[in-house]
Coordinates of C-alpha atoms and ligand atoms in Angstrom, one line a residue:
X2 CA 0.3 7.6 -27.6
X3 CA 2.6 10.2 -26.3
X4 CA 1.0 12.7 -28.8
X5 CA -2.5 11.8 -27.6
X6 CA -1.5 12.5 -24.0
X7 CA 0.0 15.8 -25.0
X8 CA -3.1 16.7 -26.9
X9 CA -5.4 16.0 -24.0
X10 CA -3.2 17.8 -21.6
X11 CA -3.1 20.9 -23.8
X12 CA -6.9 20.7 -24.2
X13 CA -7.3 20.6 -20.5
X14 CA -5.1 23.6 -20.1
X15 CA -7.0 25.6 -22.7
X16 CA -10.3 24.7 -21.0
X17 CA -8.9 25.9 -17.7
X18 CA -7.8 29.1 -19.4
X19 CA -11.2 29.7 -20.8
X20 CA -12.7 29.1 -17.4
X21 CA -10.2 31.4 -15.8
X22 CA -11.3 34.1 -18.3
X23 CA -14.9 33.5 -17.4
X24 CA -14.1 34.1 -13.7
X25 CA -12.1 37.2 -14.5
X26 CA -15.0 38.7 -16.5
X27 CA -17.6 37.5 -14.0
X28 CA -15.7 39.4 -11.2
X29 CA -15.3 42.5 -13.3
X30 CA -18.9 42.9 -14.3
X31 CA -20.5 41.5 -11.1
X32 CA -23.7 43.5 -10.4
X33 CA -26.1 43.8 -7.6
X34 CA -29.9 43.7 -8.0
X35 CA -30.6 46.9 -5.9
X36 CA -27.5 48.9 -6.4
X37 CA -27.2 48.4 -10.2
X38 CA -30.5 47.2 -11.7
X39 CA -33.5 48.4 -9.7
X40 CA -31.9 51.5 -8.1
X41 CA -34.9 52.3 -6.0
X42 CA -37.1 52.5 -9.1
X43 CA -40.6 51.2 -9.7
X44 CA -42.0 50.3 -13.1
X45 CA -43.5 53.2 -15.1
X46 CA -46.8 51.7 -16.3
X47 CA -46.9 54.4 -19.1
X48 CA -44.0 52.5 -20.8
X49 CA -43.5 49.2 -22.6
X50 CA -41.8 46.4 -20.7
X51 CA -40.6 44.5 -23.7
X52 CA -39.3 46.0 -27.0
X53 CA -41.5 45.6 -30.0
X54 CA -39.0 43.3 -31.6
X55 CA -39.7 40.7 -28.9
X56 CA -43.3 41.4 -28.1
X57 CA -44.6 41.6 -31.7
X58 CA -47.5 43.7 -30.4
X59 CA -47.3 46.1 -33.4
X60 CA -48.5 43.2 -35.6
X61 CA -52.0 43.6 -33.9
X62 CA -52.9 46.8 -35.9
X63 CA -56.4 46.9 -34.5
X64 CA -55.1 47.5 -31.0
X65 CA -55.0 51.0 -29.5
X66 CA -51.5 52.3 -28.4
X67 CA -52.5 51.8 -24.7
X68 CA -53.6 48.3 -25.4
X69 CA -50.3 47.5 -27.1
X70 CA -48.6 48.9 -24.1
X71 CA -50.6 46.7 -21.7
X72 CA -49.9 43.6 -23.8
X73 CA -46.2 44.3 -23.7
X74 CA -46.4 44.6 -19.9
X75 CA -48.2 41.3 -19.6
X76 CA -45.4 39.8 -21.7
X77 CA -42.8 41.4 -19.5
X78 CA -44.4 39.8 -16.4
X79 CA -44.4 36.5 -18.2
X80 CA -40.7 37.1 -19.1
X81 CA -39.8 37.5 -15.5
X82 CA -41.7 34.3 -14.6
X83 CA -40.2 32.2 -17.5
X84 CA -36.7 33.2 -16.5
X85 CA -37.4 32.4 -12.8
X86 CA -38.5 29.0 -14.1
X87 CA -35.7 28.1 -16.5
X88 CA -33.0 29.4 -14.1
X89 CA -34.2 26.9 -11.5
X90 CA -33.2 24.0 -13.6
X91 CA -30.1 25.6 -15.0
X92 CA -28.7 26.3 -11.5
X93 CA -29.4 22.7 -10.4
X94 CA -27.8 21.3 -13.6
X95 CA -24.7 23.5 -13.2
X96 CA -24.3 22.3 -9.6
X97 CA -24.6 18.7 -10.7
X98 CA -21.9 19.1 -13.5
X99 CA -19.6 20.9 -11.1
X100 CA -19.2 17.5 -9.2
X101 CA -16.9 16.3 -12.0
X102 CA -14.4 19.0 -10.9
X103 CA -14.6 18.7 -7.1
X104 CA -11.2 17.0 -6.9
X105 CA -9.7 18.1 -10.1
X106 CA -9.8 21.5 -12.0
X107 CA -10.5 24.0 -9.2
X108 CA -10.7 26.9 -11.8
X109 CA -13.5 25.2 -13.6
X110 CA -15.2 24.4 -10.3
X111 CA -15.0 28.1 -9.3
X112 CA -16.4 29.2 -12.6
X113 CA -19.4 26.8 -12.4
X114 CA -20.1 27.8 -8.7
X115 CA -20.1 31.5 -9.7
X116 CA -22.4 30.7 -12.6
X117 CA -24.8 28.9 -10.1
X118 CA -24.6 31.8 -7.7
X119 CA -25.4 34.2 -10.6
X120 CA -28.4 32.1 -11.7
X121 CA -29.7 32.2 -8.1
X122 CA -29.3 36.0 -8.1
X123 CA -31.1 36.2 -11.5
X124 CA -34.0 34.1 -10.1
X125 CA -34.3 36.6 -7.2
X126 CA -34.2 39.5 -9.6
X127 CA -36.9 38.1 -11.7
X128 CA -39.0 37.3 -8.6
X129 CA -38.7 41.0 -7.6
X130 CA -39.7 42.1 -11.1
X131 CA -42.7 39.8 -11.0
X132 CA -43.8 41.4 -7.7
X133 CA -43.3 44.9 -9.0
X134 CA -45.2 44.2 -12.1
X135 CA -48.0 42.5 -10.1
X136 CA -48.4 45.6 -7.9
X137 CA -49.4 47.8 -10.9
X138 CA -51.5 45.4 -12.9
X139 CA -55.1 44.3 -12.5
X140 CA -55.8 41.0 -10.7
X141 CA -56.4 37.8 -12.7
X142 CA -52.9 37.2 -14.1
X143 CA -51.7 33.7 -13.6
X144 CA -48.5 32.0 -14.5
X145 CA -49.3 28.4 -15.3
X146 CA -46.1 26.2 -15.3
X147 CA -44.6 25.3 -11.9
X148 CA -40.8 25.9 -11.7
X149 CA -40.0 22.7 -9.8
X150 CA -42.2 20.5 -12.0
X151 CA -40.6 21.9 -15.1
X152 CA -37.1 21.5 -13.5
X153 CA -37.6 17.9 -12.7
X154 CA -39.0 17.1 -16.2
X155 CA -36.1 18.8 -17.8
X156 CA -33.5 17.2 -15.6
X157 CA -34.9 13.7 -16.3
X158 CA -33.5 14.1 -19.8
X159 CA -29.9 13.4 -20.8
X160 CA -27.3 16.0 -19.8
X161 CA -26.3 16.5 -23.5
X162 CA -29.9 17.6 -24.3
X163 CA -30.2 19.8 -21.2
X164 CA -26.9 21.6 -22.1
X165 CA -28.2 22.1 -25.6
X166 CA -31.4 23.7 -24.4
X167 CA -29.4 25.7 -21.9
X168 CA -27.1 27.1 -24.6
X169 CA -30.2 28.1 -26.6
X170 CA -31.5 30.0 -23.5
X171 CA -28.2 31.6 -22.6
X172 CA -27.6 32.8 -26.2
X173 CA -31.1 34.2 -26.6
X174 CA -30.5 36.7 -23.7
X175 CA -28.0 38.2 -26.1
X176 CA -30.6 38.5 -28.9
X177 CA -33.0 40.0 -26.4
X178 CA -30.4 42.5 -25.3
X179 CA -29.9 43.5 -28.9
X180 CA -33.7 44.1 -29.3
X181 CA -33.7 46.2 -26.1
X182 CA -31.2 48.7 -27.4
X183 CA -33.1 49.5 -30.5
X184 CA -34.1 53.2 -30.4
X185 CA -37.5 53.4 -28.6
X186 CA -38.3 56.2 -26.2
X187 CA -41.3 54.4 -24.9
X188 CA -39.5 51.3 -23.5
X189 CA -39.1 51.2 -19.7
X190 CA -35.6 52.2 -18.7
X191 CA -35.7 49.7 -15.9
X192 CA -36.4 46.9 -18.3
X193 CA -33.6 48.1 -20.6
X194 CA -31.3 47.7 -17.6
X195 CA -32.6 44.2 -16.9
X196 CA -31.8 43.1 -20.4
X197 CA -28.3 44.7 -20.2
X198 CA -27.3 43.3 -16.8
X199 CA -28.7 39.9 -17.4
X200 CA -26.9 39.5 -20.7
X201 CA -23.6 40.6 -19.2
X202 CA -23.5 37.6 -16.9
X203 CA -25.2 35.2 -19.4
X204 CA -22.3 35.8 -21.8
X205 CA -20.0 33.9 -19.6
X206 CA -22.6 31.2 -18.9
X207 CA -22.9 30.6 -22.7
X208 CA -19.1 30.0 -22.9
X209 CA -19.1 27.6 -20.0
X210 CA -22.2 25.8 -21.3
X211 CA -20.5 25.3 -24.6
X212 CA -17.4 23.8 -23.0
X213 CA -19.6 21.4 -20.9
X214 CA -21.8 20.5 -23.8
X215 CA -18.8 19.4 -25.9
X216 CA -17.2 17.6 -22.9
X217 CA -20.4 15.7 -22.4
X218 CA -20.5 14.9 -26.1
X219 CA -17.1 13.3 -25.9
X220 CA -18.3 10.9 -23.1
X221 CA -21.2 9.5 -25.1
X222 CA -21.2 6.7 -27.6
X223 CA -23.1 6.9 -30.9
X224 CA -26.3 5.4 -29.6
X225 CA -26.3 7.7 -26.5
X226 CA -25.8 10.7 -28.8
X227 CA -28.7 9.7 -31.0
X228 CA -30.9 9.3 -27.9
X229 CA -29.7 12.7 -26.7
X230 CA -30.8 14.3 -29.9
X231 CA -34.3 12.8 -29.4
X232 CA -34.2 14.2 -25.8
X233 CA -33.3 17.7 -27.1
X234 CA -36.2 17.5 -29.6
X235 CA -38.5 16.5 -26.7
X236 CA -37.2 19.4 -24.6
X237 CA -37.9 21.9 -27.3
X238 CA -41.4 20.4 -27.6
X239 CA -41.8 20.8 -23.9
X240 CA -40.8 24.5 -24.0
X241 CA -43.3 24.9 -26.9
X242 CA -46.0 23.3 -24.7
X243 CA -45.2 25.8 -21.9
X244 CA -45.4 28.8 -24.2
X245 CA -48.6 27.5 -25.8
X246 CA -50.2 27.2 -22.3
X247 CA -49.0 30.6 -21.2
X248 CA -49.8 32.5 -24.4
X249 CA -53.4 31.3 -24.0
X250 CA -53.5 32.3 -20.3
X251 CA -52.0 35.7 -21.2
X252 CA -54.5 36.3 -24.1
X253 CA -57.4 35.5 -21.8
X254 CA -56.0 37.9 -19.1
X255 CA -55.5 40.6 -21.7
X256 CA -59.1 40.2 -23.0
X257 CA -60.5 40.2 -19.5
X258 CA -58.8 43.4 -18.6
X259 CA -59.0 45.3 -21.9
X260 CA -62.3 46.9 -21.1
X261 CA -63.8 46.3 -24.5
X262 CA -65.1 43.3 -26.5
X263 CA -63.0 41.9 -29.3
X264 CA -64.4 40.0 -32.3
X265 CA -63.6 36.3 -32.4
X266 CA -61.2 36.9 -35.3
X267 CA -59.4 39.6 -33.2
X268 CA -59.3 37.2 -30.2
X269 CA -57.7 34.5 -32.3
X270 CA -55.2 37.1 -33.7
X271 CA -54.2 38.2 -30.2
X272 CA -53.6 34.6 -29.1
X273 CA -51.7 33.8 -32.3
X274 CA -49.4 36.8 -32.0
X275 CA -48.7 36.0 -28.3
X276 CA -47.7 32.5 -29.2
X277 CA -45.6 33.7 -32.1
X278 CA -43.9 36.2 -29.7
X279 CA -43.2 33.6 -27.1
X280 CA -41.9 31.1 -29.6
X281 CA -39.6 33.8 -30.9
X282 CA -38.5 34.8 -27.4
X283 CA -38.0 31.4 -25.8
X284 CA -37.0 29.1 -28.7
X285 CA -36.2 30.7 -32.1
X286 CA -34.2 33.8 -31.1
X287 CA -31.6 31.4 -29.5
X288 CA -31.5 28.5 -32.0
X289 CA -30.9 31.1 -34.8
X290 CA -27.9 32.6 -33.1
X291 CA -24.9 31.8 -35.3
X292 CA -23.0 30.5 -32.3
X293 CA -25.7 28.0 -31.5
X294 CA -25.9 26.7 -35.1
X295 CA -22.1 26.4 -35.2
X296 CA -21.8 24.4 -32.0
X297 CA -24.8 22.2 -32.8
X298 CA -23.5 21.4 -36.3
X299 CA -20.2 20.3 -34.9
X300 CA -21.9 17.9 -32.5
X301 CA -24.5 16.2 -34.6
X302 CA -24.5 14.1 -37.8
X303 CA -26.4 15.3 -40.9
X304 CA -29.3 12.9 -40.3
X305 CA -29.6 14.1 -36.7
X306 CA -29.5 17.7 -37.9
X307 CA -32.3 16.9 -40.3
X308 CA -34.4 15.4 -37.4
X309 CA -33.9 18.6 -35.4
X310 CA -34.7 20.7 -38.4
X311 CA -37.9 18.8 -39.0
X312 CA -39.0 19.2 -35.4
X313 CA -38.3 23.0 -35.5
X314 CA -39.8 23.6 -38.9
X315 CA -43.4 24.3 -37.8
X316 CA -42.2 26.6 -35.0
X317 CA -39.9 28.5 -37.4
X318 CA -42.6 28.8 -40.0
X319 CA -45.0 30.2 -37.5
X320 CA -42.5 32.8 -36.3
X321 CA -41.8 33.6 -39.9
X322 CA -38.2 32.6 -40.0
Ligands
LIG425 FE1 -29.7 34.1 -15.9
LIG426 FE1 -27.2 31.6 -17.4

């Protein structure tokens, strides 16, 4: 008994220390949208918005270089919209979780409040980027999912599942940053900075998210955990639904603006590569991060892992992983 109390006290201390470290780093790397990221710049429409590793546009070998460029710019605009969307629910969830610390660990509370503040800032940054992208692109683009509808659908699922999806998202910003630093003189400098600065703050979020995911796990019984795995599978399915919808919309927009007629085989290929790119960007690049796999494995049973693996299999196969 005495040992158990000691263990839980030292666990709480180490959690507080990890939160304290997040606050310290968050203060040190804190950036401002105008002063550090945008710096009075506009987008250069002669450059790609997303690196090839994310956009997959080079797989469409029948496209001209300027068409690949435009397709990567459409994806950049969608990137800004998707982040504006997911950060809406992440901010709300973080605020909700912070309630557990209102009258206890004030360090954890501060870390979670900072995280929420950063997500609000990120939403604003992505809204600005969307407007800047819109200013230089032909009319007709439309972003289909509604942030508040998606946020309420996500938040209706169990906290365990929401935190699992959130860790996937926060870790894939790291994978995206890695793609953005690959040598490529034709990638927009402004977009490179977006990947860099976003990732800097997301690194702390991923640590906090992991702490909270594990804490939530401890609170659940076996039945609740099994239901939570089902919820996580459904959430990934919902994200897949969103990227299917948007990849179709973006393929139509691209075809409408391209100024030439594509064969039906080419149209199908464009749609397919867009879906593949979005599945890579918004699902697979996160779930394949070693940290994600490690945390998930520690939380689920082998049969649950198998269920998750089965649900992901068609998406992984499409992306070629
Ligand atoms: Fe963010
Ligand atoms: Fe985040």
